Amino acid sequence: QGTLDFDGDTVKVSIRQFHGIECNDFACRVAQTALWIAENQMLRETESLLHRNLDFLPLKTYDGIVEGNALRIDWATLAPHFDFIIGNPPFVGASMMTPDQKSEAVAIFGKGRRVNSIDYVGAWFHKAAELMRGTATRAAFVATNSITQGEQVAPLWKPLVERFGLSIDFAHRTFRWDSESNSKAHVHCVIVGFSCGEKNHTDLLTPNGVREDVSRVSGEQIRVLKPIFEGDRVQRVPHVNAYLVSAPDAFVESRGTPLCDVPPMTYGNKPSDDGNLLLSEPERDAILRETPALAPFVRRYVGARDFIANDEIRYCLWLKDASPALYHGSREVMRRLAAVREFRLASSAAPTRALADQPWRFFSAPQTEENYLLVPEVSSERRRYVPVGFMDARIIAANTVSIVPGATLYHFGVVTSNVHNAWMRTVAGRLEMRYRYSGAIVYNNFPWPGAEKDPARPVHLCVPAPLRERIEQTAQAILDARAAHPAATLADLYDELTMPPDLREAHQENDRAVMAAYGFSTKMSESECVAGLFKRYQTLVAAAKGAKK
């Protein structure tokens, strides 16, 4: 703001145009000193360009760096207006925030659905957007990547877009930022540039495809292109949504039931037992030697790691339909049940304590006697396809997986397709960089092929019979290709470096079948596919709202 005049020559950038807030006193002094040094260097460079001396010493008084909490200070008190707001707010996850940080964030967001799930850094976006509304100010923050994934997106970004008119101007998708400390800690970050009012774009595309400055294309119909950076690649797109993809604005909210008519997905079974209902193979053998009649109630127990890597065989005591007379005579089982009871009684959670008198029962046991489709909760980001598969009802699913009892070959074919995996990569949360599949976010909001035309119809009836039968055939071919490699684990089969050609070909055929069911061209990019899915999602959400009225 303003200019400095040194001996009749105008210098347009001054240290007094820079303002900052820092909660650490020492950091404030470092920032102030760094700005003085930078100004000194730039003025010396200006001297060399003008071939004359500028009288800029001694250093002028500068108090633009304020010590304080940026969420408690009114930013408007620092200057009359701002051209740019930039920052690297604290990286504190929603579950790791202190009570003071929680109260600061809630004071910014206000009370609302799932605001407690937003990382601390989200409060900076909200405060900046509120200040910037209706102005030409532009902002950019480095942030935790979780604010653009999973359940945080809707509570954070929906009000920013709808209330403040926020528009994302550029984005750098997830990258790992390594610490320079000895501990070598790292965090996964994004950079988001945004504005909330009148913009002065200079990166424009004319109808003839030539990029020109805005002043040279006045009056022409133009498209604003916004860059999305990912590694060394950059994609220029007309719109960037809150998931940092080129797709319409849509906010996928946690949903208890599916948008489409599909078998419901639920979590696996949660023991809350301190490990006492779970058994290794030798422990299972010892119990069955003591009480052979317990064999039907000692079941195979499978979690995400067991399913994918198959590096540990586990079992569990599944006693919900067993007569007490059967296991009362087993000293080892009774010892374990007593330990479960004591563990639950000591819990701080009332629901856990309430089940202390039923120690033979899993805390949560949604599994039915139907065969089911298993989806791991966490899977490596290096895999193109999240490994999913059918499981026998006698195998007990752990709470590290999600299950779909009663799923068919058609459901398996769509869920394992590149279309569903593209949706998952966009809307799912992440654990570091690994995919974190959530039924409430990914599965329940997924727009199945043809469902937008009749959301109340079972999804397998939403596509013509020949297309449905083709998906069933390609789905079975995937299972057959897996079975042709009995010694390989799913980790082996789905590693991009070791995936067998017959399995890859089976997946590609399935991908083509599912794309055809959507009416998508096989030449579409993944981002174009996701954009199409978001449009269908919006149609389904609108239909669901209309059905409630």
Coordinates of C-alpha atoms in Angstrom, one line a residue:
Q1 CA 0.0 0.0 0.0
G2 CA 1.5 3.3 -1.0
T3 CA 5.0 4.0 -2.4
L4 CA 8.3 5.3 -1.1
D5 CA 10.1 8.2 -2.8
F6 CA 13.9 8.1 -2.8
D7 CA 15.3 11.3 -4.3
G8 CA 12.5 11.6 -6.8
D9 CA 12.5 7.9 -7.9
T10 CA 9.4 5.9 -7.1
V11 CA 9.9 2.5 -5.4
K12 CA 6.6 0.7 -5.5
V13 CA 7.3 -2.1 -3.0
S14 CA 7.9 -1.2 0.6
I15 CA 8.4 -3.3 3.7
R16 CA 5.5 -1.4 5.2
Q17 CA 3.2 -3.2 2.7
F18 CA 3.8 -6.5 4.5
H19 CA 2.0 -7.6 7.6
G20 CA 2.0 -10.7 9.6
I21 CA 0.8 -12.5 12.7
E22 CA 3.0 -14.9 14.6
C23 CA 2.3 -16.4 18.1
N24 CA 6.0 -16.9 18.9
D25 CA 8.0 -13.8 20.0
F26 CA 11.3 -15.0 18.7
A27 CA 9.7 -15.9 15.3
C28 CA 8.3 -12.4 15.1
R29 CA 11.7 -10.9 15.5
V30 CA 13.2 -13.3 12.9
A31 CA 10.4 -12.4 10.4
Q32 CA 11.0 -8.7 11.0
T33 CA 14.7 -9.0 10.5
A34 CA 14.3 -11.1 7.4
L35 CA 12.0 -8.5 5.8
W36 CA 14.6 -5.7 6.6
I37 CA 17.3 -7.8 5.0
A38 CA 15.1 -8.5 1.9
E39 CA 14.2 -4.8 1.6
N40 CA 17.9 -3.9 1.9
Q41 CA 18.9 -6.3 -0.8
M42 CA 16.1 -5.2 -3.2
L43 CA 17.0 -1.5 -2.8
R44 CA 20.6 -2.2 -3.4
E45 CA 19.6 -4.0 -6.6
T46 CA 17.4 -1.0 -7.5
E47 CA 20.5 1.2 -7.0
S48 CA 22.4 -0.8 -9.6
L49 CA 19.6 -0.4 -12.1
L50 CA 19.3 3.3 -11.5
H51 CA 23.0 3.8 -11.3
R52 CA 22.7 6.1 -8.3
N53 CA 22.6 5.8 -4.5
L54 CA 19.3 5.7 -2.6
D55 CA 19.2 7.1 0.9
F56 CA 17.4 4.2 2.7
L57 CA 19.5 3.9 5.8
P58 CA 19.2 3.9 8.8
L59 CA 16.4 1.3 8.9
K60 CA 13.0 2.8 9.4
T61 CA 10.6 1.8 12.2
Y62 CA 8.6 -1.2 11.2
D63 CA 6.0 -2.9 13.3
G64 CA 4.1 -4.9 10.7
I65 CA 4.7 -8.3 12.3
V66 CA 2.3 -8.7 15.2
E67 CA 2.7 -11.2 18.0
G68 CA -0.5 -13.0 18.8
N69 CA -2.9 -15.8 18.0
A70 CA -4.0 -15.4 14.3
L71 CA -7.5 -16.9 15.1
R72 CA -8.1 -14.4 17.9
I73 CA -6.8 -11.3 16.2
D74 CA -9.0 -9.2 13.9
W75 CA -7.0 -9.2 10.7
A76 CA -8.7 -6.1 9.5
T77 CA -6.9 -4.1 12.2
L78 CA -3.5 -4.7 10.6
A79 CA -4.2 -2.7 7.4
P80 CA -7.1 -1.0 5.5
H81 CA -7.1 -3.8 2.8
F82 CA -5.0 -6.7 1.6
D83 CA -4.0 -7.6 -1.9
F84 CA -2.8 -11.1 -0.9
I85 CA -3.0 -13.3 2.1
I86 CA -0.6 -16.2 2.4
G87 CA 0.3 -18.5 5.1
N88 CA 1.3 -21.9 6.5
P89 CA -1.1 -22.4 9.4
P90 CA -0.4 -25.0 12.1
F91 CA -0.9 -28.7 11.1
V92 CA -3.0 -30.1 13.8
G93 CA -5.5 -32.9 13.0
A94 CA -9.1 -32.6 14.3
S95 CA -8.6 -35.4 16.8
M96 CA -5.3 -34.0 18.1
M97 CA -6.5 -30.4 18.8
T98 CA -6.2 -29.1 22.4
P99 CA -9.4 -27.9 24.1
D100 CA -8.3 -24.3 23.5
Q101 CA -7.7 -25.0 19.8
K102 CA -11.1 -26.6 19.5
S103 CA -12.8 -23.6 21.1
E104 CA -10.9 -21.2 18.8
A105 CA -12.0 -23.2 15.7
V106 CA -15.6 -23.5 16.8
A107 CA -15.6 -19.7 17.4
I108 CA -14.6 -19.3 13.7
F109 CA -16.8 -22.0 12.2
G110 CA -19.8 -21.6 14.5
K111 CA -21.8 -24.6 15.4
G112 CA -22.6 -27.0 12.6
R113 CA -22.8 -30.6 11.5
R114 CA -19.4 -32.3 11.7
V115 CA -17.4 -29.1 12.2
N116 CA -15.5 -31.0 14.9
S117 CA -14.1 -33.2 12.2
I118 CA -12.2 -30.3 10.5
D119 CA -8.4 -29.9 11.0
Y120 CA -7.2 -26.8 12.8
V121 CA -5.9 -25.3 9.5
G122 CA -9.4 -25.1 8.2
A123 CA -10.2 -22.2 10.5
W124 CA -7.7 -20.1 8.6
F125 CA -9.5 -20.7 5.3
H126 CA -12.8 -19.7 6.9
K127 CA -11.5 -16.6 8.5
A128 CA -9.7 -15.5 5.3
A129 CA -12.8 -16.1 3.2
E130 CA -15.0 -14.1 5.6
L131 CA -12.6 -11.2 5.4
M132 CA -12.2 -11.5 1.6
R133 CA -15.9 -11.7 0.6
G134 CA -16.7 -9.3 -2.2
T135 CA -13.1 -8.0 -2.5
A136 CA -10.4 -8.5 -5.0
T137 CA -8.1 -10.1 -2.4
R138 CA -6.6 -13.4 -3.2
A139 CA -5.2 -15.9 -0.7
A140 CA -3.2 -19.1 -0.7
F141 CA -2.4 -21.5 2.2
V142 CA -0.3 -24.6 2.7
A143 CA -2.6 -27.0 4.5
T144 CA -3.0 -30.6 5.6
N145 CA -4.3 -32.7 2.7
S146 CA -7.1 -34.1 4.8
I147 CA -9.2 -30.9 4.4
T148 CA -9.6 -31.9 0.7
Q149 CA -10.6 -35.5 1.4
G150 CA -13.2 -37.6 3.1
E151 CA -15.6 -36.3 5.7
Q152 CA -13.9 -32.9 6.2
V153 CA -14.7 -31.6 2.7
A154 CA -18.5 -30.9 3.2
P155 CA -18.4 -29.2 6.6
L156 CA -15.4 -27.0 5.6
W157 CA -15.9 -26.1 2.0
K158 CA -19.6 -26.1 1.5
P159 CA -20.2 -22.9 3.6
L160 CA -17.1 -21.3 2.1
V161 CA -18.5 -21.7 -1.4
E162 CA -22.2 -21.1 -0.6
R163 CA -21.8 -18.3 2.0
F164 CA -18.7 -16.5 0.9
G165 CA -18.6 -17.3 -2.8
L166 CA -15.2 -18.9 -2.6
S167 CA -13.6 -20.0 -5.8
I168 CA -10.4 -22.0 -6.0
D169 CA -7.9 -20.3 -8.4
F170 CA -5.1 -22.9 -8.3
A171 CA -4.2 -26.0 -6.4
H172 CA -1.2 -28.2 -5.7
R173 CA -2.4 -31.7 -5.0
T174 CA -1.0 -33.9 -2.2
F175 CA 2.8 -33.8 -1.7
R176 CA 5.0 -35.0 1.1
W177 CA 6.7 -32.2 3.1
D178 CA 9.7 -33.6 4.9
S179 CA 10.9 -32.0 8.2
E180 CA 14.5 -30.8 8.4
S181 CA 14.7 -32.0 12.0
N182 CA 16.6 -35.0 13.1
S183 CA 13.4 -37.0 13.6
K184 CA 12.7 -36.6 9.9
A185 CA 8.9 -36.2 10.5
H186 CA 6.8 -35.5 7.5
V187 CA 3.3 -34.4 6.7
H188 CA 1.2 -34.7 3.6
C189 CA 0.1 -31.3 2.3
V190 CA -1.8 -29.4 -0.3
I191 CA -1.6 -25.8 -1.4
V192 CA -4.8 -24.0 -2.2
G193 CA -5.1 -20.6 -3.8
F194 CA -8.6 -19.0 -3.6
S195 CA -10.6 -15.8 -3.9
C196 CA -14.1 -14.7 -2.8
G197 CA -15.0 -11.8 -5.0
E198 CA -14.1 -9.7 -8.0
K199 CA -11.0 -11.2 -9.8
N200 CA -8.4 -9.7 -12.1
H201 CA -7.4 -12.8 -14.0
T202 CA -4.3 -12.6 -16.3
D203 CA -4.2 -16.2 -17.4
L204 CA -6.9 -16.4 -20.0
L205 CA -7.7 -18.5 -23.1
T206 CA -9.2 -16.8 -26.2
P207 CA -11.5 -18.7 -28.5
N208 CA -8.6 -19.3 -30.9
G209 CA -6.7 -21.1 -28.1
V210 CA -4.0 -18.4 -27.5
R211 CA -3.2 -17.3 -23.9
E212 CA -3.2 -13.5 -23.6
D213 CA -3.3 -10.8 -21.0
V214 CA -6.8 -9.8 -19.9
S215 CA -6.3 -6.2 -21.2
R216 CA -5.8 -7.5 -24.7
V217 CA -8.9 -9.7 -24.9
S218 CA -11.4 -7.2 -23.6
G219 CA -14.8 -7.9 -25.0
E220 CA -14.0 -11.4 -26.3
Q221 CA -15.6 -14.5 -24.9
I222 CA -12.9 -16.1 -22.8
R223 CA -12.4 -19.1 -20.5
V224 CA -10.5 -18.8 -17.3
L225 CA -8.1 -21.7 -16.9
K226 CA -6.9 -22.7 -13.4
P227 CA -3.8 -24.8 -12.8
I228 CA -3.8 -28.0 -10.8
F229 CA -0.3 -29.0 -10.0
E230 CA 0.6 -32.6 -9.2
G231 CA 4.3 -33.5 -8.9
D232 CA 6.0 -32.1 -12.0
R233 CA 2.7 -32.1 -14.0
V234 CA 0.3 -29.2 -14.4
Q235 CA -3.3 -29.4 -15.8
R236 CA -5.2 -26.2 -16.7
V237 CA -8.9 -26.6 -16.2
P238 CA -12.0 -24.3 -16.2
H239 CA -13.0 -25.2 -12.6
V240 CA -11.4 -26.7 -9.5
N241 CA -13.7 -28.1 -6.8
A242 CA -13.0 -28.8 -3.1
Y243 CA -11.5 -32.2 -3.9
L244 CA -8.9 -30.4 -6.1
V245 CA -10.2 -32.0 -9.3
S246 CA -11.7 -30.6 -12.4
A247 CA -15.4 -31.3 -11.6
P248 CA -18.5 -29.4 -10.6
D249 CA -18.9 -28.2 -7.0
A250 CA -20.3 -31.0 -5.0
F251 CA -19.9 -31.9 -1.4
V252 CA -20.0 -35.6 -0.6
E253 CA -21.4 -35.8 3.0
S254 CA -21.4 -38.8 5.3
R255 CA -24.5 -40.8 4.6
G256 CA -26.0 -43.6 6.7
T257 CA -27.7 -45.4 3.8
P258 CA -26.9 -45.6 0.1
L259 CA -28.2 -43.1 -2.4
C260 CA -28.9 -46.0 -4.8
D261 CA -30.8 -49.2 -4.2
V262 CA -27.8 -51.5 -3.4
P263 CA -27.2 -54.0 -0.5
P264 CA -26.1 -51.9 2.5
M265 CA -22.4 -51.8 3.5
T266 CA -21.5 -52.0 7.2
Y267 CA -18.4 -52.2 9.3
G268 CA -16.9 -55.6 10.2
N269 CA -17.3 -56.9 13.8
K270 CA -15.7 -55.1 16.7
P271 CA -14.7 -57.2 19.7
S272 CA -13.7 -54.6 22.3
D273 CA -12.1 -57.4 24.2
D274 CA -8.4 -56.5 24.8
G275 CA -7.5 -59.4 22.5
N276 CA -9.2 -62.1 24.6
L277 CA -11.7 -63.2 22.0
L278 CA -9.1 -63.5 19.3
L279 CA -6.9 -66.6 18.8
S280 CA -3.7 -67.5 17.1
E281 CA -3.6 -70.9 15.3
P282 CA -1.8 -72.6 18.2
E283 CA -4.3 -71.1 20.7
R284 CA -7.2 -72.3 18.6
D285 CA -5.7 -75.8 18.5
A286 CA -5.3 -75.9 22.3
I287 CA -8.9 -74.9 22.9
L288 CA -10.3 -77.5 20.5
R289 CA -8.1 -80.2 22.0
E290 CA -9.7 -79.4 25.4
T291 CA -13.2 -78.9 24.1
P292 CA -13.7 -80.4 20.6
A293 CA -17.4 -79.5 20.5
L294 CA -16.5 -75.8 20.3
A295 CA -15.2 -76.3 16.7
P296 CA -18.3 -74.6 15.1
F297 CA -17.8 -71.6 17.3
V298 CA -14.1 -71.0 16.7
R299 CA -14.2 -69.1 13.4
R300 CA -11.6 -67.7 11.0
Y301 CA -11.2 -64.0 11.7
V302 CA -10.0 -61.7 8.8
G303 CA -9.1 -58.0 8.8
A304 CA -7.6 -55.8 6.1
R305 CA -4.1 -57.0 6.5
D306 CA -5.1 -60.7 6.7
F307 CA -7.2 -60.4 3.6
I308 CA -4.6 -58.6 1.4
A309 CA -1.3 -60.0 2.6
N310 CA -2.4 -63.3 4.2
D311 CA 0.6 -63.2 6.5
E312 CA -1.2 -64.1 9.7
I313 CA -3.9 -66.7 10.2
R314 CA -6.2 -65.6 13.1
Y315 CA -9.4 -67.0 14.7
C316 CA -12.0 -65.8 17.1
L317 CA -14.4 -67.1 19.7
W318 CA -17.8 -66.6 18.0
L319 CA -20.1 -67.7 20.8
K320 CA -23.3 -65.7 20.2
D321 CA -25.3 -68.9 19.3
A322 CA -23.4 -71.3 21.5
S323 CA -25.0 -72.8 24.6
P324 CA -23.3 -71.7 27.9
A325 CA -23.1 -75.3 28.8
L326 CA -20.8 -75.9 25.9
Y327 CA -18.1 -73.4 26.8
H328 CA -18.6 -73.3 30.6
G329 CA -16.5 -76.4 30.8
S330 CA -13.5 -74.9 29.0
R331 CA -11.1 -73.4 31.5
E332 CA -9.3 -71.4 28.8
V333 CA -12.5 -70.0 27.4
M334 CA -13.8 -69.0 30.8
R335 CA -10.4 -67.4 31.7
R336 CA -10.7 -65.3 28.5
L337 CA -14.3 -64.3 29.2
A338 CA -13.4 -63.2 32.7
A339 CA -10.6 -61.0 31.2
V340 CA -13.1 -59.5 28.7
R341 CA -15.5 -58.7 31.5
E342 CA -12.8 -56.9 33.6
F343 CA -11.5 -55.0 30.5
R344 CA -15.0 -53.7 29.7
L345 CA -15.8 -52.8 33.3
A346 CA -12.7 -50.6 33.4
S347 CA -13.6 -48.7 30.2
S348 CA -14.5 -45.0 30.3
A349 CA -17.2 -45.6 27.6
A350 CA -20.6 -46.4 29.0
P351 CA -21.7 -48.6 26.0
T352 CA -18.6 -50.8 26.6
R353 CA -19.3 -51.1 30.3
A354 CA -22.9 -52.0 29.5
L355 CA -21.6 -55.1 27.7
A356 CA -19.4 -56.3 30.5
D357 CA -22.1 -58.8 31.6
Q358 CA -22.1 -60.4 28.1
P359 CA -18.3 -61.0 27.7
W360 CA -19.0 -63.8 25.2
R361 CA -20.5 -61.3 22.8
F362 CA -18.6 -59.0 20.4
F363 CA -19.2 -55.3 21.1
S364 CA -20.5 -54.9 17.6
A365 CA -21.6 -57.8 15.4
P366 CA -23.4 -56.7 12.3
Q367 CA -22.4 -59.7 10.3
T368 CA -25.2 -61.9 9.0
E369 CA -25.2 -65.6 7.9
E370 CA -24.9 -64.4 4.2
N371 CA -21.8 -64.5 2.1
Y372 CA -20.4 -61.0 1.7
L373 CA -18.2 -58.7 -0.3
L374 CA -15.2 -57.5 1.8
V375 CA -13.6 -54.1 1.2
P376 CA -10.4 -53.2 3.2
E377 CA -10.6 -50.0 5.1
V378 CA -7.0 -49.0 4.3
S379 CA -5.2 -49.9 1.1
S380 CA -1.9 -48.8 -0.5
E381 CA -2.1 -45.8 -2.9
R382 CA 0.3 -47.6 -5.2
R383 CA -2.5 -50.0 -6.3
R384 CA -4.7 -49.1 -9.2
Y385 CA -7.5 -51.3 -7.8
V386 CA -8.3 -51.7 -4.2
P387 CA -8.4 -55.5 -3.7
V388 CA -12.0 -56.6 -2.8
G389 CA -13.4 -60.1 -2.7
F390 CA -16.2 -62.4 -1.7
M391 CA -16.0 -64.2 1.7
D392 CA -17.8 -67.1 3.1
A393 CA -20.3 -66.2 5.9
R394 CA -18.5 -68.5 8.3
I395 CA -15.4 -66.2 8.2
I396 CA -15.8 -63.4 10.7
A397 CA -14.9 -60.0 9.3
A398 CA -12.8 -57.7 11.6
N399 CA -13.6 -54.0 12.2
T400 CA -10.8 -53.0 9.9
V401 CA -12.9 -53.9 6.8
S402 CA -16.3 -53.0 5.5
I403 CA -18.7 -55.7 4.3
V404 CA -21.6 -56.0 1.9
P405 CA -23.7 -59.0 2.8
G406 CA -25.7 -60.4 -0.2
A407 CA -23.5 -58.6 -2.8
T408 CA -23.7 -60.2 -6.3
L409 CA -21.2 -60.6 -9.2
Y410 CA -22.7 -57.4 -10.7
H411 CA -22.0 -55.4 -7.5
F412 CA -18.4 -56.8 -7.3
G413 CA -17.8 -55.9 -11.0
V414 CA -18.8 -52.3 -10.5
V415 CA -17.0 -51.9 -7.1
T416 CA -13.7 -53.3 -8.4
S417 CA -13.8 -51.2 -11.6
N418 CA -11.7 -48.3 -12.5
V419 CA -14.8 -46.1 -12.3
H420 CA -15.5 -46.9 -8.7
N421 CA -11.8 -46.7 -7.9
A422 CA -11.6 -43.2 -9.5
W423 CA -14.5 -42.1 -7.3
M424 CA -12.8 -43.6 -4.3
R425 CA -9.5 -41.9 -5.0
T426 CA -11.3 -38.5 -5.2
V427 CA -13.7 -38.6 -2.2
A428 CA -12.1 -41.0 0.2
G429 CA -10.0 -39.9 3.2
R430 CA -6.4 -40.9 3.4
L431 CA -4.1 -42.4 6.1
E432 CA -0.9 -40.6 5.1
M433 CA -1.2 -41.4 1.4
R434 CA -3.0 -44.7 1.7
Y435 CA -6.6 -44.9 0.7
R436 CA -9.1 -45.0 3.6
Y437 CA -12.3 -46.5 2.3
S438 CA -15.4 -45.4 4.1
G439 CA -18.9 -46.9 3.4
A440 CA -20.5 -43.6 4.6
I441 CA -18.5 -41.5 2.2
V442 CA -17.5 -43.7 -0.7
Y443 CA -20.0 -46.5 -1.1
N444 CA -23.2 -44.8 0.1
N445 CA -22.7 -41.8 -2.2
F446 CA -21.5 -43.7 -5.2
P447 CA -23.6 -43.0 -8.3
W448 CA -24.2 -46.4 -9.9
P449 CA -24.6 -46.7 -13.7
G450 CA -28.1 -45.6 -14.8
A451 CA -29.3 -45.0 -11.2
E452 CA -29.8 -41.3 -11.8
K453 CA -32.7 -42.1 -14.1
D454 CA -34.6 -44.0 -11.4
P455 CA -32.9 -43.9 -8.0
A456 CA -35.6 -46.2 -6.4
R457 CA -34.9 -49.1 -8.8
P458 CA -32.4 -51.8 -7.9
V459 CA -29.1 -50.8 -9.6
H460 CA -28.7 -54.1 -11.5
L461 CA -32.0 -53.2 -13.3
C462 CA -30.9 -49.7 -14.1
V463 CA -28.8 -50.9 -17.1
P464 CA -29.9 -53.0 -20.1
A465 CA -29.6 -56.8 -19.5
P466 CA -26.8 -57.3 -22.1
L467 CA -24.6 -54.7 -20.3
R468 CA -25.4 -56.2 -16.9
E469 CA -24.6 -59.7 -18.1
R470 CA -21.3 -58.4 -19.6
I471 CA -20.2 -57.0 -16.2
E472 CA -21.1 -60.3 -14.5
Q473 CA -19.0 -62.1 -17.0
T474 CA -16.0 -59.8 -16.6
A475 CA -16.3 -59.9 -12.8
Q476 CA -16.2 -63.7 -12.9
A477 CA -13.2 -63.5 -15.2
I478 CA -11.4 -61.5 -12.5
L479 CA -12.1 -64.1 -9.8
D480 CA -11.0 -66.9 -12.2
A481 CA -7.7 -65.0 -13.0
R482 CA -7.0 -64.7 -9.2
A483 CA -7.7 -68.4 -8.7
A484 CA -5.2 -69.2 -11.4
H485 CA -2.5 -68.0 -9.1
P486 CA -3.2 -69.9 -5.8
A487 CA 0.2 -69.3 -4.3
A488 CA 0.0 -65.5 -4.7
T489 CA -1.6 -63.2 -2.1
L490 CA -3.7 -60.2 -3.1
A491 CA -0.7 -58.0 -2.2
D492 CA 1.3 -59.9 -4.9
L493 CA -1.5 -59.9 -7.5
Y494 CA -2.3 -56.1 -7.1
D495 CA 1.2 -54.7 -7.0
E496 CA 1.6 -52.8 -10.2
L497 CA 5.1 -54.3 -10.7
T498 CA 3.9 -58.0 -10.3
M499 CA 0.3 -58.0 -11.5
P500 CA -0.1 -61.1 -13.7
P501 CA -1.1 -60.3 -17.4
D502 CA -4.2 -62.4 -17.2
L503 CA -5.5 -60.6 -14.2
R504 CA -4.7 -57.2 -15.6
E505 CA -6.5 -58.1 -18.9
A506 CA -9.5 -59.3 -16.9
H507 CA -9.6 -56.0 -15.0
Q508 CA -9.3 -54.0 -18.2
E509 CA -12.2 -55.9 -19.8
N510 CA -14.3 -55.3 -16.7
D511 CA -13.4 -51.6 -16.8
R512 CA -14.6 -51.4 -20.4
A513 CA -17.8 -53.2 -19.5
V514 CA -18.5 -50.8 -16.6
M515 CA -17.6 -47.7 -18.7
A516 CA -20.1 -48.9 -21.3
A517 CA -22.8 -49.2 -18.7
Y518 CA -22.2 -45.5 -17.8
G519 CA -22.1 -44.5 -21.5
F520 CA -18.5 -43.3 -21.0
S521 CA -16.0 -43.5 -23.8
T522 CA -13.0 -45.6 -23.1
K523 CA -10.9 -42.6 -24.2
M524 CA -12.1 -40.5 -21.3
S525 CA -9.4 -39.5 -18.8
E526 CA -9.9 -40.3 -15.1
S527 CA -10.7 -36.6 -14.3
E528 CA -13.3 -36.6 -17.0
C529 CA -14.8 -39.8 -15.6
V530 CA -14.9 -38.2 -12.1
A531 CA -16.5 -35.1 -13.5
G532 CA -19.3 -37.3 -15.0
L533 CA -19.8 -39.1 -11.7
F534 CA -20.1 -35.8 -9.8
K535 CA -22.9 -34.7 -12.2
R536 CA -24.7 -38.0 -11.6
Y537 CA -24.2 -37.6 -7.9
Q538 CA -25.8 -34.1 -7.9
T539 CA -28.8 -35.5 -9.8
L540 CA -29.2 -38.3 -7.2
V541 CA -28.9 -36.0 -4.2
A542 CA -31.5 -33.7 -5.7
A543 CA -33.8 -36.7 -6.2
A544 CA -33.2 -37.8 -2.7
K545 CA -34.1 -34.4 -1.3
G546 CA -37.2 -34.3 -3.5
A547 CA -38.3 -37.6 -2.2
K548 CA -38.2 -36.4 1.4
K549 CA -40.5 -33.5 0.7

